[in-house]
Short mmCIF file of C-alpha atoms in Angstrom, two decimals:
data_model
loop_
_atom_site.label_atom_id
_atom_site.label_comp_id
_atom_site.label_asym_id
_atom_site.label_seq_id
_atom_site.Cartn_x
_atom_site.Cartn_y
_atom_site.Cartn_z
CA MET K 604 2.93 -15.76 -21.99
CA ALA K 605 0.43 -12.90 -22.96
CA ALA K 606 -2.71 -12.30 -21.02
CA SER K 607 -5.69 -14.27 -22.69
CA ARG K 608 -9.42 -13.51 -22.84
CA GLU K 609 -12.49 -15.38 -24.26
CA ASP K 610 -13.92 -13.51 -27.26
CA ASP K 611 -17.52 -13.32 -25.40
CA GLN K 612 -15.88 -11.75 -22.31
CA PRO K 613 -16.20 -7.98 -22.08
CA ILE K 614 -13.09 -5.84 -21.94
CA THR K 615 -12.77 -3.91 -18.69
CA VAL K 616 -9.04 -3.06 -18.85
CA ARG K 617 -7.13 -1.81 -21.84
CA GLU K 618 -3.58 -2.29 -21.42
CA ALA K 619 -1.02 -0.09 -22.91
CA VAL K 620 1.47 -3.25 -22.74
CA GLY K 621 -0.06 -6.31 -24.16
CA PRO K 622 -3.65 -7.40 -24.98
CA SER K 623 -6.81 -6.16 -22.66
CA LEU K 624 -8.11 -8.20 -20.13
CA SER K 625 -11.51 -9.70 -19.62
CA LEU K 626 -14.18 -8.86 -16.84
CA ASN K 627 -13.07 -12.06 -14.81
CA GLU K 628 -9.52 -11.58 -15.36
CA ALA K 629 -9.32 -7.98 -14.11
CA SER K 630 -11.56 -8.39 -11.44
CA ALA K 631 -9.62 -11.53 -10.03
CA ALA K 632 -6.36 -9.67 -10.32
CA MET K 633 -8.02 -6.69 -8.30
CA ALA K 634 -9.32 -9.11 -5.89
CA VAL K 635 -6.29 -10.95 -4.87
CA GLY K 636 -4.27 -7.67 -4.58
CA MET K 637 -7.29 -6.49 -2.15
CA VAL K 638 -6.69 -9.63 -0.21
CA SER K 639 -2.91 -9.01 0.14
CA LEU K 640 -3.67 -5.65 1.57
CA LEU K 641 -6.32 -6.73 4.16
CA MET K 642 -3.96 -6.70 7.01
CA MET K 643 -2.87 -3.40 6.79
CA GLY K 644 -6.44 -2.20 7.84
CA VAL K 645 -6.59 -4.40 11.08
CA LEU K 646 -2.73 -5.03 11.88
CA PRO K 647 -2.64 -1.94 14.33
CA VAL K 648 -5.47 -3.22 16.55
CA LEU K 649 -4.42 -6.86 16.35
CA LEU K 650 -0.90 -5.94 17.31
CA GLY K 651 -2.09 -3.74 19.79
CA GLY K 652 -4.25 -6.43 21.55
CA LEU K 653 -1.36 -8.79 21.67
CA VAL K 654 0.49 -6.01 23.70
CA ASP K 655 -2.56 -5.91 26.04
CA LEU K 656 -2.47 -9.59 26.53
CA HIS K 657 1.36 -9.18 27.13
CA ARG K 658 2.17 -11.29 24.39
CA LEU K 659 4.09 -8.71 22.39
CA SER K 660 5.85 -5.63 23.63
CA ALA K 661 5.30 -1.93 22.42
CA SER K 662 8.42 -1.93 20.19
CA GLY K 663 7.31 -5.40 18.96
CA ILE K 664 4.27 -3.76 17.22
CA GLY K 665 6.87 -1.90 15.10
CA MET K 666 9.11 -4.66 14.60
CA ALA K 667 6.19 -7.20 13.50
CA ALA K 668 4.99 -4.55 11.01
CA THR K 669 8.35 -4.09 9.84
CA LEU K 670 9.44 -7.81 9.44
CA GLU K 671 5.94 -8.30 7.37
CA GLY K 672 6.01 -5.52 5.43
CA LEU K 673 9.72 -5.87 4.67
CA VAL K 674 9.25 -9.16 3.36
CA MET K 675 6.20 -8.43 1.55
CA GLY K 676 7.91 -5.56 -0.22
CA VAL K 677 10.91 -7.71 -1.24
CA ALA K 678 8.83 -10.25 -2.59
CA THR K 679 6.68 -7.85 -4.39
CA GLY K 680 9.60 -5.74 -5.83
CA LEU K 681 11.89 -8.73 -6.87
CA ALA K 682 9.03 -10.74 -8.55
CA GLY K 683 8.64 -7.95 -11.32
CA PRO K 684 12.36 -8.17 -12.85
CA VAL K 685 12.84 -11.94 -11.59
CA LEU K 686 9.54 -13.95 -12.19
CA PRO K 687 8.31 -14.40 -15.56
CA PRO K 688 5.01 -13.02 -15.90
CA SER K 689 3.13 -16.29 -16.47
CA GLY K 690 1.60 -19.16 -14.46
CA LEU K 691 -0.28 -16.61 -12.33
CA ARG K 692 -3.03 -18.84 -11.34
CA LEU K 693 -0.81 -21.28 -9.66
CA TRP K 694 1.17 -18.40 -7.94
CA GLY K 695 -2.15 -16.96 -6.82
CA LEU K 696 -3.66 -20.07 -5.40
CA GLY K 697 -0.38 -21.24 -3.72
CA SER K 698 0.19 -17.81 -2.09
CA ALA K 699 -3.65 -17.60 -0.59
CA LEU K 700 -3.49 -20.88 0.85
CA LEU K 701 -0.15 -20.33 2.60
CA LEU K 702 -1.37 -16.81 3.99
CA VAL K 703 -4.20 -18.47 5.33
CA GLY K 704 -2.32 -21.12 7.37
CA ILE K 705 -0.02 -18.40 8.63
CA ASP K 706 -2.90 -16.06 9.82
CA LEU K 707 -4.44 -19.19 11.50
CA ALA K 708 -1.13 -19.98 13.15
CA THR K 709 -0.67 -16.58 14.59
CA ALA K 710 -3.68 -16.81 16.62
CA ARG K 711 -1.73 -19.00 19.26
CA ALA K 712 1.77 -17.14 18.89
CA SER K 713 3.52 -14.89 21.25
CA GLY K 714 6.74 -13.24 21.49
CA GLY K 715 9.16 -14.21 18.80
CA ALA K 716 6.88 -16.59 17.13
CA VAL K 717 4.56 -13.69 16.13
CA LEU K 718 7.27 -11.83 14.70
CA GLY K 719 8.49 -14.91 12.69
CA LEU K 720 4.97 -15.81 11.43
CA ARG K 721 4.18 -12.18 10.45
CA ALA K 722 7.53 -11.96 8.48
CA LEU K 723 6.58 -15.22 6.65
CA ALA K 724 2.98 -13.86 5.78
CA GLY K 725 4.96 -10.93 3.82
CA LEU K 726 6.04 -13.76 1.22
CA PRO K 727 2.47 -14.83 -0.07
CA GLU K 728 1.26 -11.16 0.36
CA GLY K 729 3.77 -9.91 -1.71
CA ILE K 730 3.37 -12.29 -4.66
CA LEU K 731 -0.49 -11.47 -4.59
CA LEU K 732 0.20 -7.73 -4.60
CA TRP K 733 2.80 -8.62 -7.58
CA ILE K 734 -0.14 -9.89 -9.74
CA THR K 735 -2.22 -6.98 -9.28
CA ILE K 736 0.43 -4.29 -10.00
CA GLY K 737 1.39 -6.24 -12.93
CA MET K 738 -1.99 -5.25 -14.49
CA ILE K 739 -1.63 -1.69 -13.23
CA ALA K 740 1.51 -0.87 -14.54
CA ARG K 741 0.60 -2.16 -17.89
CA SER K 742 -2.62 -0.21 -18.16
CA GLU K 743 -3.25 3.00 -20.07
CA THR K 744 -4.43 5.12 -16.97
CA PRO K 745 -2.48 3.32 -14.10
CA GLU K 746 -3.31 5.85 -11.33
CA ARG K 747 -7.33 5.46 -12.10
CA LEU K 748 -6.60 1.65 -11.49
CA ALA K 749 -4.30 2.20 -8.67
CA GLY K 750 -7.11 4.40 -7.02
CA ILE K 751 -9.75 1.84 -7.64
CA LEU K 752 -7.50 -1.04 -6.09
CA LEU K 753 -6.63 1.22 -2.90
CA ALA K 754 -10.41 2.39 -2.59
CA GLY K 755 -11.56 -0.98 -3.00
CA SER K 756 -8.99 -2.69 -0.59
CA THR K 757 -9.75 0.02 2.02
CA ALA K 758 -13.33 -0.35 1.76
CA ALA K 759 -12.72 -4.04 2.65
CA GLN K 760 -10.45 -3.09 5.41
CA PHE K 761 -13.16 -0.68 6.49
CA VAL K 762 -15.86 -3.52 6.71
CA LEU K 763 -13.35 -5.90 8.30
CA ALA K 764 -12.15 -3.29 10.89
CA LEU K 765 -15.79 -2.45 11.49
CA GLY K 766 -16.61 -6.17 12.22
CA PHE K 767 -13.66 -6.53 14.38
CA THR K 768 -14.74 -3.71 16.50
CA VAL K 769 -18.33 -4.58 17.02
CA PHE K 770 -18.32 -8.20 16.95
CA VAL K 771 -15.09 -10.03 16.70
CA LEU K 772 -12.83 -8.18 19.42
CA PRO K 773 -15.50 -7.81 21.78
CA GLY K 774 -16.71 -11.50 21.60
CA PHE K 775 -13.87 -13.47 20.62
CA GLY K 776 -10.67 -11.23 21.36
CA THR K 777 -7.51 -10.97 19.50
CA ASP K 778 -7.29 -14.64 18.70
CA GLY K 779 -10.53 -14.36 17.05
CA GLY K 780 -9.63 -11.46 14.86
CA PHE K 781 -6.52 -13.58 13.41
CA VAL K 782 -8.99 -16.35 12.71
CA ALA K 783 -11.49 -14.09 11.03
CA LEU K 784 -8.62 -12.58 9.04
CA ALA K 785 -7.85 -15.99 7.72
CA ALA K 786 -11.45 -16.74 6.73
CA VAL K 787 -11.51 -13.47 4.65
CA THR K 788 -8.11 -14.28 3.07
CA ALA K 789 -9.47 -17.57 2.06
CA LEU K 790 -11.56 -15.70 -0.62
CA ALA K 791 -8.33 -15.46 -2.43
CA VAL K 792 -8.59 -18.94 -3.39
CA PRO K 793 -11.43 -18.99 -5.72
CA ALA K 794 -10.38 -15.69 -7.22
CA ALA K 795 -6.95 -17.31 -8.35
CA TRP K 796 -8.48 -19.56 -10.60
CA PHE K 797 -10.04 -16.49 -12.71
CA LEU K 798 -6.60 -14.97 -13.02
CA PRO K 799 -5.15 -14.34 -16.43
CA ARG K 800 -2.73 -16.98 -17.43
CA GLY K 801 -0.29 -14.31 -17.78
CA PHE K 802 0.84 -10.87 -18.70
CA ALA K 803 2.57 -9.26 -21.64
CA PRO K 804 6.42 -8.91 -20.91
CA LEU K 805 7.48 -5.18 -20.45
CA VAL K 806 9.66 -3.96 -23.56
CA LYS K 807 13.17 -2.71 -22.41
CA PRO K 808 15.64 -0.50 -24.38
CA VAL K 809 18.25 -2.43 -26.07
CA ASP K 810 21.44 -3.20 -24.33
CA GLU K 811 19.67 -2.38 -20.98
CA THR K 812 19.00 -4.88 -18.11
CA THR K 813 15.35 -5.57 -16.83
CA ALA K 814 16.00 -3.29 -13.74
CA PRO K 815 14.78 0.35 -13.92
CA PRO K 816 17.29 3.15 -15.02
CA LEU K 817 18.90 5.49 -12.64
CA ARG K 818 16.12 8.01 -12.60
CA GLY K 819 13.39 5.22 -12.04
CA TRP K 820 15.53 3.98 -8.90
CA ALA K 821 15.70 7.65 -7.53
CA ALA K 822 11.85 7.91 -8.18
CA LEU K 823 11.62 4.65 -6.18
CA ALA K 824 13.93 5.97 -3.26
CA ALA K 825 11.46 9.07 -3.19
CA THR K 826 8.72 6.77 -3.06
CA VAL K 827 9.96 4.79 -0.13
CA VAL K 828 10.98 7.68 1.65
CA PHE K 829 7.59 9.82 1.24
CA THR K 830 5.15 6.96 2.10
CA ALA K 831 7.35 5.34 5.03
CA ALA K 832 6.09 8.65 6.98
CA PHE K 833 2.68 7.23 6.86
CA GLY K 834 3.52 3.76 8.30
CA ALA K 835 5.78 5.23 10.99
CA VAL K 836 2.91 6.86 12.76
CA ALA K 837 -0.36 4.63 11.78
CA VAL K 838 1.09 1.64 13.45
CA TYR K 839 1.31 3.44 16.98
CA LEU K 840 -2.39 4.59 16.56
CA GLN K 841 -3.56 2.82 19.89
CA PRO K 842 -0.44 4.12 21.87
CA LEU K 843 -1.02 7.37 20.83
CA ALA K 844 -4.61 7.24 21.57
CA HIS K 845 -3.58 6.03 25.21
CA GLU K 846 -1.41 8.90 25.47
CA ALA K 847 -3.94 11.38 24.67
CA GLY K 848 -5.88 9.85 27.42
CA LEU K 849 -8.14 7.99 25.36
CA ASP K 850 -8.84 4.16 25.63
CA ALA K 851 -8.56 1.34 23.12
CA ASN K 852 -12.21 1.77 21.72
CA ILE K 853 -11.44 5.14 20.62
CA ALA K 854 -8.44 3.90 18.76
CA ARG K 855 -10.43 1.38 17.13
CA ILE K 856 -13.09 3.89 16.21
CA ALA K 857 -10.44 5.91 14.78
CA LEU K 858 -8.97 3.34 12.58
CA THR K 859 -12.63 2.72 11.37
CA VAL K 860 -13.34 6.26 10.41
CA SER K 861 -9.75 6.53 8.76
CA LEU K 862 -10.65 3.47 6.47
CA LEU K 863 -13.86 4.86 5.42
CA LEU K 864 -12.10 8.43 4.60
CA GLN K 865 -9.45 6.30 2.86
CA VAL K 866 -12.15 4.90 0.71
CA THR K 867 -13.20 8.29 -0.16
CA GLY K 868 -9.80 9.42 -0.86
CA GLY K 869 -8.84 6.68 -3.25
CA THR K 870 -12.32 7.25 -4.97
CA CYS K 871 -11.31 11.08 -5.47
CA ALA K 872 -7.85 9.99 -6.56
CA ALA K 873 -9.68 7.81 -9.47
CA LEU K 874 -12.18 10.76 -10.53
CA ILE K 875 -9.39 13.36 -10.67
CA ALA K 876 -6.87 10.80 -12.38
CA GLY K 877 -5.26 12.38 -15.64
CA ARG K 878 -6.66 15.59 -14.64
CA VAL K 879 -4.50 16.98 -11.94
CA HIS K 880 -0.64 16.75 -11.65
CA TYR K 881 1.09 14.72 -9.16
CA MET K 882 3.03 17.22 -7.46
CA VAL K 883 -0.18 19.33 -6.71
CA VAL K 884 -1.64 16.34 -5.15
CA PHE K 885 1.51 15.68 -2.97
CA CYS K 886 1.86 19.02 -1.73
CA ILE K 887 -1.95 19.30 -0.68
CA GLY K 888 -1.54 15.88 0.91
CA THR K 889 1.40 16.80 2.75
CA VAL K 890 -0.32 19.84 4.67
CA GLY K 891 -3.05 17.18 5.56
CA PHE K 892 -0.71 14.87 7.18
CA LEU K 893 1.05 17.54 9.12
CA ALA K 894 -2.12 18.85 10.31
CA SER K 895 -3.52 15.71 11.43
CA TRP K 896 -0.29 14.90 13.33
CA VAL K 897 -0.24 17.90 15.19
CA VAL K 898 -3.63 17.21 16.54
CA MET K 899 -2.99 13.45 17.23
CA GLY K 900 0.24 14.45 19.45
CA SER K 901 -1.86 16.67 21.73
CA GLN K 902 -4.27 16.14 24.62
CA VAL K 903 -7.62 16.36 22.55
CA PRO K 904 -10.97 15.26 22.97
CA ALA K 905 -11.81 11.94 21.31
CA TRP K 906 -13.83 13.51 18.44
CA ALA K 907 -10.78 15.44 17.49
CA PHE K 908 -8.43 12.57 17.51
CA VAL K 909 -10.80 10.41 15.35
CA THR K 910 -11.32 13.40 13.02
CA ALA K 911 -7.42 13.90 12.60
CA ASN K 912 -6.86 10.18 12.10
CA GLY K 913 -9.45 10.38 9.42
CA LEU K 914 -7.83 13.17 7.59
CA ASN K 915 -4.70 11.33 7.88
CA GLY K 916 -6.36 8.42 5.91
CA PHE K 917 -7.71 10.57 3.37
CA ALA K 918 -4.58 12.01 2.59
CA TYR K 919 -2.79 8.96 2.30
CA LEU K 920 -5.23 7.26 -0.32
CA ILE K 921 -5.61 10.37 -2.52
CA ILE K 922 -1.86 10.44 -2.58
CA THR K 923 -0.83 6.88 -3.39
CA PRO K 924 -2.42 6.25 -6.67
CA PHE K 925 -0.47 9.13 -8.15
CA LEU K 926 2.92 7.71 -7.25
CA VAL K 927 2.60 5.62 -10.27
CA PRO K 928 2.48 8.31 -12.88
CA MET K 929 5.51 9.88 -11.01
CA LEU K 930 7.37 6.70 -11.58
CA ILE K 931 6.33 6.43 -15.10
CA GLU K 932 7.38 9.99 -16.08
CA ALA K 933 10.83 9.18 -14.43
CA ASP K 934 11.22 5.74 -16.18
CA PRO K 935 8.70 5.75 -19.20
CA SER K 936 9.64 1.99 -19.88
CA ARG K 937 7.18 1.44 -16.85
CA ARG K 938 9.72 -0.89 -15.19
CA ALA K 939 9.96 1.17 -12.15
CA ALA K 940 6.33 1.36 -12.06
CA VAL K 941 5.95 -2.37 -11.80
CA MET K 942 8.08 -2.20 -8.66
CA ALA K 943 5.80 0.46 -7.17
CA GLY K 944 3.86 -1.97 -4.94
CA GLY K 945 6.90 -3.38 -3.63
CA ALA K 946 8.57 0.18 -2.96
CA GLN K 947 5.27 1.23 -1.11
CA VAL K 948 5.23 -2.06 1.01
CA LEU K 949 9.04 -1.69 1.93
CA ALA K 950 8.19 1.91 3.14
CA GLY K 951 5.45 0.36 5.08
CA ALA K 952 8.10 -1.86 6.89
CA LEU K 953 10.86 1.08 6.87
CA GLY K 954 8.58 3.51 8.60
CA PRO K 955 7.23 1.42 11.65
CA PHE K 956 11.10 -0.07 12.08
CA LEU K 957 12.33 3.56 12.27
CA ALA K 958 9.62 4.54 14.83
CA SER K 959 10.43 1.55 16.88
CA ARG K 960 13.80 3.03 17.21
CA VAL K 961 12.51 6.46 18.57
CA VAL K 962 9.56 5.33 20.85
CA SER K 963 9.18 3.58 24.43
CA ASN K 964 6.62 1.97 26.56
CA ALA K 965 6.08 5.23 28.04
CA ASP K 966 6.09 7.70 25.17
CA VAL K 967 5.49 7.23 21.41
CA HIS K 968 5.48 10.67 20.32
CA GLY K 969 8.77 10.40 18.45
CA ALA K 970 6.92 8.60 15.79
CA LEU K 971 4.96 11.95 14.76
CA TRP K 972 8.41 13.78 14.22
CA LEU K 973 9.87 10.95 12.56
CA GLY K 974 6.79 10.85 10.23
CA ALA K 975 7.15 14.55 9.55
CA THR K 976 10.79 14.51 8.61
CA LEU K 977 10.32 11.42 6.45
CA LEU K 978 7.28 13.19 4.59
CA LEU K 979 9.15 16.43 4.08
CA THR K 980 12.32 14.68 2.86
CA GLY K 981 10.53 12.58 0.23
CA LEU K 982 8.38 15.72 -0.98
CA VAL K 983 11.82 17.40 -1.52
CA MET K 984 13.21 14.70 -3.51
CA MET K 985 10.05 14.52 -5.78
CA ALA K 986 10.05 18.14 -6.52
CA GLY K 987 13.68 18.05 -7.48
CA MET K 988 13.10 15.34 -9.86
CA TYR K 989 9.97 17.22 -11.22
CA ALA K 990 12.16 20.18 -11.49
CA VAL K 991 14.76 18.49 -13.79
CA GLU K 992 12.22 16.73 -15.84
CA ARG K 993 10.79 20.26 -16.40
CA ARG K 994 14.12 21.83 -17.55
CA GLU K 995 14.87 18.65 -19.82
CA ARG K 996 11.36 19.05 -21.33
CA ALA K 997 11.89 22.62 -22.19
CA ARG K 998 15.46 22.04 -23.52
CA ARG K 999 13.88 19.52 -25.84
CA GLN K 1000 10.98 21.74 -26.95
CA LEU K 1001 13.52 24.49 -27.42
CA ALA K 1002 15.82 21.97 -29.76
CA VAL K 1003 12.69 21.30 -31.74
CA VAL K 1004 11.91 24.65 -32.38
CA GLU K 1005 15.42 25.54 -33.42
#
């Protein structure tokens, strides 16, 4: 069923595929997506807190993040080609309620129960994100909406992380953090009632399946490799701070500053959308990542560690929205773009999983080397596809001239 809107509702999102959306519909779709991403801003300190309470091991941080991200990525990615783009309000409401219950249950869990609950949390998070990505992939300027989503979700994560650092964790501990996360997640319940009833189906070429073409899959693979680098390092923020001679409070401050600069990065991405090519953004962002990781892997003062992690966050959020136009260039049918959210979440699972294989309780610097390797590999993959696209474009232009 195509997205509907009341005649007296102002249009805020003009879709390239299907009718435009009303203010309420677009805002609700953004809201549920922001809720689905909230855990990314506070998960490192919450899982780190469980380690301090001896309810989770250091490698368990990576495994918990891996399982949650893996299930979330699979749910987001498979929902696009498998689920019809209709009944969005029911999907949103059911997913929000389930996620609230899981966050509450995690407050009392330890060991394997934490891993199981966080894995289960990935399912409703993935479905909520699928709803938002469905709107973004159909829009006329997807990188702008992606930038707005990421800037908004990161702003929410910033406020949440600040509240955790100042009020929740000092006063109520890690368990109180999970309860607070559940309370904020509950905001998705009323938002679900204002979602569009459905989106217009994506058009696919004749005799093709609903899956992306080969080049679309290649672009998705590059997305996974490139963005896995951030998750591989970010999830070990608190252990990295400890190995730099800094305490947990510095790690929490570093996370808060990173989230603030992520808001700035997402806002910048929205402002330069349609004006700067994605490869320029990817190359500059890669330099920022590598520079920040060199500092974070060294014995540096607290201000330098916090600043480096802030640069890390800025680079991540200015890069991420430009993955969507890269996917659309590789697959103009936008079927790969619809799976962008799933690919990025899978990357968020893959990075911590790989990092958990190269760290120990005594030394987590292997996560930095892994992150650099993934980052440069992904950049080379995307540069190769861009070079192929330029060559084919030049060949088509030459054929027209002749």
